[in-house]
mmCIF file of C-alpha atoms in Angstrom:
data_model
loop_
_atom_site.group_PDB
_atom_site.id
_atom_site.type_symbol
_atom_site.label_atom_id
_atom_site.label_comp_id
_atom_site.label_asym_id
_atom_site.label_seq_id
_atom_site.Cartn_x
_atom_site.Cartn_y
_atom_site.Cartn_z
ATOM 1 C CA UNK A 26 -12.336 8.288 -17.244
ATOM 2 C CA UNK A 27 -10.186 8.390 -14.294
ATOM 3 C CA UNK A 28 -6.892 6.698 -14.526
ATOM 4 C CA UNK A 29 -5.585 4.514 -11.388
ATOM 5 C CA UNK A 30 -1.836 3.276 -11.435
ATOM 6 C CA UNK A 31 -0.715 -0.150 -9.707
ATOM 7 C CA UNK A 32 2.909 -0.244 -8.582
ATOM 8 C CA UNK A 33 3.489 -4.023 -7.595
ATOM 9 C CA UNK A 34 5.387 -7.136 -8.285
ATOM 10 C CA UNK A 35 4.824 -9.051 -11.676
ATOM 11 C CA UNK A 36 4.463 -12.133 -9.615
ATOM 12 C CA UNK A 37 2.429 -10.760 -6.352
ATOM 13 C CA UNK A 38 -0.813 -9.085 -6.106
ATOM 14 C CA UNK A 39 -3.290 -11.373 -6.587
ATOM 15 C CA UNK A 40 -5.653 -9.177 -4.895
ATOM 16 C CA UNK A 41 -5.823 -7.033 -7.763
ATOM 17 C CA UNK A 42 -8.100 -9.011 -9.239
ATOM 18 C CA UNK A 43 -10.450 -7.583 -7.078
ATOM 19 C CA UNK A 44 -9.338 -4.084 -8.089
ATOM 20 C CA UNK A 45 -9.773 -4.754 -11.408
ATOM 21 C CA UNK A 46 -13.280 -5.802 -11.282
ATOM 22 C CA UNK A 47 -14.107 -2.227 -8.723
ATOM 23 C CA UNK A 48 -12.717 -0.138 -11.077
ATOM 24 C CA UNK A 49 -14.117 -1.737 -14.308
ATOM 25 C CA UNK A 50 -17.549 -1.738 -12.832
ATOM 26 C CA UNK A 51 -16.878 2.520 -12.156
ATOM 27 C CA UNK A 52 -15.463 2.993 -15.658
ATOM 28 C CA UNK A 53 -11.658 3.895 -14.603
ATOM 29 C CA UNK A 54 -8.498 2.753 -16.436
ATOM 30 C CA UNK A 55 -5.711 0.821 -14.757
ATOM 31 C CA UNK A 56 -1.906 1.212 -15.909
ATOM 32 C CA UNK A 57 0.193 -1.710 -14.060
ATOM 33 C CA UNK A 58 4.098 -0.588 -13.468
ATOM 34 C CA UNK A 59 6.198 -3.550 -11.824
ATOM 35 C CA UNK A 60 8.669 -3.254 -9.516
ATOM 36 C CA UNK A 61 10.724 -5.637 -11.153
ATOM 37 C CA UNK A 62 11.014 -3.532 -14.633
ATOM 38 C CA UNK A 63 11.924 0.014 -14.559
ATOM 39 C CA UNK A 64 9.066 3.023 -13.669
ATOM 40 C CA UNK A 65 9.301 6.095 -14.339
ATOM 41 C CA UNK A 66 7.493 8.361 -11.496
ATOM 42 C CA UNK A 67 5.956 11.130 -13.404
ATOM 43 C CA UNK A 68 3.914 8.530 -14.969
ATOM 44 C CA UNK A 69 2.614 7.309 -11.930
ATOM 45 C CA UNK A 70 2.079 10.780 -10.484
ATOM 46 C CA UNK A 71 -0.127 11.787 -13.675
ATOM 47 C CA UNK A 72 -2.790 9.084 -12.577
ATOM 48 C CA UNK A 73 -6.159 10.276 -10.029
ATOM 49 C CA UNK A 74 -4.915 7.568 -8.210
ATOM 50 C CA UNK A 75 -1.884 5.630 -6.942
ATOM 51 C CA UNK A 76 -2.488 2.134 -4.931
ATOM 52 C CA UNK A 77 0.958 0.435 -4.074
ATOM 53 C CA UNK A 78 -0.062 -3.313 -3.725
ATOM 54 C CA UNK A 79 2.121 -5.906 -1.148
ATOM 55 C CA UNK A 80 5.743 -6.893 -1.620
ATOM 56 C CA UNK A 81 7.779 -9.337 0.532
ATOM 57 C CA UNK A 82 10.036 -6.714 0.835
ATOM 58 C CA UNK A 83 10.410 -4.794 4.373
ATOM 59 C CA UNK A 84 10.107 -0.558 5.375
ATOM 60 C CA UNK A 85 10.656 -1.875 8.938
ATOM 61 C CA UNK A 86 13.722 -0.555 10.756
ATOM 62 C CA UNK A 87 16.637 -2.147 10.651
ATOM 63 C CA UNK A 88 15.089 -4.855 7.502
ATOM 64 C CA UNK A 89 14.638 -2.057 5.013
ATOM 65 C CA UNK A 90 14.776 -3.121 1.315
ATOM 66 C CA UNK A 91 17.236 -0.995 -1.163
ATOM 67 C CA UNK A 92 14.455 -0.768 -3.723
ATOM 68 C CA UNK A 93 11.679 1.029 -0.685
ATOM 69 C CA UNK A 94 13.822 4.369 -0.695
ATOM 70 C CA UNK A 95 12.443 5.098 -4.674
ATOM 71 C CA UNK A 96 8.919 3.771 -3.429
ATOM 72 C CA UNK A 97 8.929 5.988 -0.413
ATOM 73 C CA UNK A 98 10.003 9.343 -1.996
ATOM 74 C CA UNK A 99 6.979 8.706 -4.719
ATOM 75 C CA UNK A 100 4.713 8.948 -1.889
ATOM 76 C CA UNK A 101 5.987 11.990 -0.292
ATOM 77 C CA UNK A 102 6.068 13.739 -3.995
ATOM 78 C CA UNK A 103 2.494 12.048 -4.221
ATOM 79 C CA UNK A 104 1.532 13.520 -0.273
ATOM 80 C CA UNK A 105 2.957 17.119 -0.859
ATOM 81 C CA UNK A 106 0.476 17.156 -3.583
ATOM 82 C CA UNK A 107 -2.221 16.105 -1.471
ATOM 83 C CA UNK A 108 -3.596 13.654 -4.267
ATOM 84 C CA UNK A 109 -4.884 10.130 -3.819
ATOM 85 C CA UNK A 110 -3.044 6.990 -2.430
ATOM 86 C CA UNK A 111 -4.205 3.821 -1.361
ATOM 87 C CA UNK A 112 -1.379 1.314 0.130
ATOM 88 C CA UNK A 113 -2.276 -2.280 0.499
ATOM 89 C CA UNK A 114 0.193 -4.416 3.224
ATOM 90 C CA UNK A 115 3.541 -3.101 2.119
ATOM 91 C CA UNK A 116 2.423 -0.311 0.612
ATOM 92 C CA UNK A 117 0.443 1.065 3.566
ATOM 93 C CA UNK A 118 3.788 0.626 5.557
ATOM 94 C CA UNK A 119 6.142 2.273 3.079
ATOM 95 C CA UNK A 120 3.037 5.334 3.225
ATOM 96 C CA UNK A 121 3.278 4.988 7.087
ATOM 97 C CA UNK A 122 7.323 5.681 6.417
ATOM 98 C CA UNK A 123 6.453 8.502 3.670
ATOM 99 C CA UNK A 124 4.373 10.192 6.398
ATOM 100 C CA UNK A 125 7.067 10.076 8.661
ATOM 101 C CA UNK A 126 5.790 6.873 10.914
ATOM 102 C CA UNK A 127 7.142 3.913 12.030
ATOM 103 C CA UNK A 128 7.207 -0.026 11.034
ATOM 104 C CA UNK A 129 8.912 -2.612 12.688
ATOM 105 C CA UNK A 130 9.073 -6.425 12.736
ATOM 106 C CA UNK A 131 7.057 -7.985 14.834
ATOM 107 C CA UNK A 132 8.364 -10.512 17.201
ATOM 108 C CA UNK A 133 5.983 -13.337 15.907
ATOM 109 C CA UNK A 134 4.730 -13.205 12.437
ATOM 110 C CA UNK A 135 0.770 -12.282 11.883
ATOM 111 C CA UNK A 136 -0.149 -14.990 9.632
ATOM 112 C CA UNK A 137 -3.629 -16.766 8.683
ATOM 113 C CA UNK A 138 -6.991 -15.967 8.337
ATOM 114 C CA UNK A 139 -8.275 -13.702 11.048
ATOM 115 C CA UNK A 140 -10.609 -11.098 12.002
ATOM 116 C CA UNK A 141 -9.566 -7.305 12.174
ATOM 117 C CA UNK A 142 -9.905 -4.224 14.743
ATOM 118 C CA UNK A 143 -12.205 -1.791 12.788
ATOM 119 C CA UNK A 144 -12.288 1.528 13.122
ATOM 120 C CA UNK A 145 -14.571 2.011 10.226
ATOM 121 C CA UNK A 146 -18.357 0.201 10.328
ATOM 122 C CA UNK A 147 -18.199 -0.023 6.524
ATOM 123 C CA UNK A 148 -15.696 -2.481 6.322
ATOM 124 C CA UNK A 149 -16.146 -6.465 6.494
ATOM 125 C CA UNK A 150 -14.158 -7.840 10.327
ATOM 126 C CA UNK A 151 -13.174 -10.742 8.105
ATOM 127 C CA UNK A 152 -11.519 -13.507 8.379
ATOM 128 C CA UNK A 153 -9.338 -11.938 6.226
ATOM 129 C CA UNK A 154 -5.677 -13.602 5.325
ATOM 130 C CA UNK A 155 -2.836 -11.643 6.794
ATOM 131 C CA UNK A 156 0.850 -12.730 6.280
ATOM 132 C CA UNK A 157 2.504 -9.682 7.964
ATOM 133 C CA UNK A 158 6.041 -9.797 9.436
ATOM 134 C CA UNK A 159 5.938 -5.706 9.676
ATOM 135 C CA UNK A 160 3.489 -3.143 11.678
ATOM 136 C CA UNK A 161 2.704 -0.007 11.336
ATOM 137 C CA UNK A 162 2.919 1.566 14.618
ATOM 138 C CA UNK A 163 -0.633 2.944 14.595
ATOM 139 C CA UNK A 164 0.831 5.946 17.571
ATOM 140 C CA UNK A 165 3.010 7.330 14.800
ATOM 141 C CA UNK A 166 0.453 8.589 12.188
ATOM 142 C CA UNK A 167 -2.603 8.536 13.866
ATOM 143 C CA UNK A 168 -2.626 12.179 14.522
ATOM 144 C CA UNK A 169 -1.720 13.156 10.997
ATOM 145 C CA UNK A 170 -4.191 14.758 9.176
ATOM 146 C CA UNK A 171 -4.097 12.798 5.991
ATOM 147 C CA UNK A 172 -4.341 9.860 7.621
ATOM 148 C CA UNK A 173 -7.728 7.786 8.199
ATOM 149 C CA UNK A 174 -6.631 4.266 10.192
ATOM 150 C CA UNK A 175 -9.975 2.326 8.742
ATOM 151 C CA UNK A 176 -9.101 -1.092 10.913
ATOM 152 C CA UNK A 177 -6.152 -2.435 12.462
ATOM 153 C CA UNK A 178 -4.869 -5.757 13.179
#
């Protein structure tokens, strides 16, 4: 069985419902660690996978949370070992940071239910709901090579 660790709030992340259900239906374990309560990072590193779920908290410059510094250097230990990550809202920005990108806050917040740029024909346009203050600038990672940008908003 492969083992998947969720680092996310205790009271956000209703999406992984959703995860839950993919990875019962392919046999994998999940371990939940909360941001609120203390993780330890060799536990999270041990798993075949890390996904870092959403957070109201902020990567982008100059609204940078205290806690993302410990978030961000668990990716980079995670990228030097070239081993798999998934980052959902937040955590796809504080990955875009790890990698050495950029976020920063959008001028007008990106919020309802709308239909995505994809870059990858296997994924659904949407609507999907998006409550994003932050961006990724795409520029700043897309030439990295372990990065895949599967749709953009």
């Amino acid at each position: 069985m492969k083992t998947i660790a969720i680092l996310s709030h205790s009271t956000v992340a209703h999406e992984l419902v959703l995860i839950q259900e993919w990875a019962n239906t392919r046999g994998h374990g999940i371990k939940r660690y909360f941001r609120e309560e203390e993780w330890n990072a060799n536990d999270l590193l041990e798993a075949d996978l890390i996904i870092m779920m959403g957070s109201p908290n902020s990567v982008a410059t100059g609204y940078t949370h205290q806690s993302a510094a410990r978030e961000i250097e668990l990716l980079q230990q995670r990228l030097s070992r070239e081993e798999a990550i998934f980052g959902i809202c937040y955590g796809a920005q504080a990955l875009a940071i790890a990698l050495g990108g950029a976020v920063t806050r959008r001028e007008h917040a990106n919020t309802g239910y709308k239909h995505i740029t994809l870059h990858d024909p296997g994924i659904d346009a949407g609507g999907w709901a998006l409550w994003h203050e932050d961006m990724i600038n795409p520029d700043s990672i897309k030439d990295h090579n372990q990065v895949e940008i599967l749709a953009t908003d």
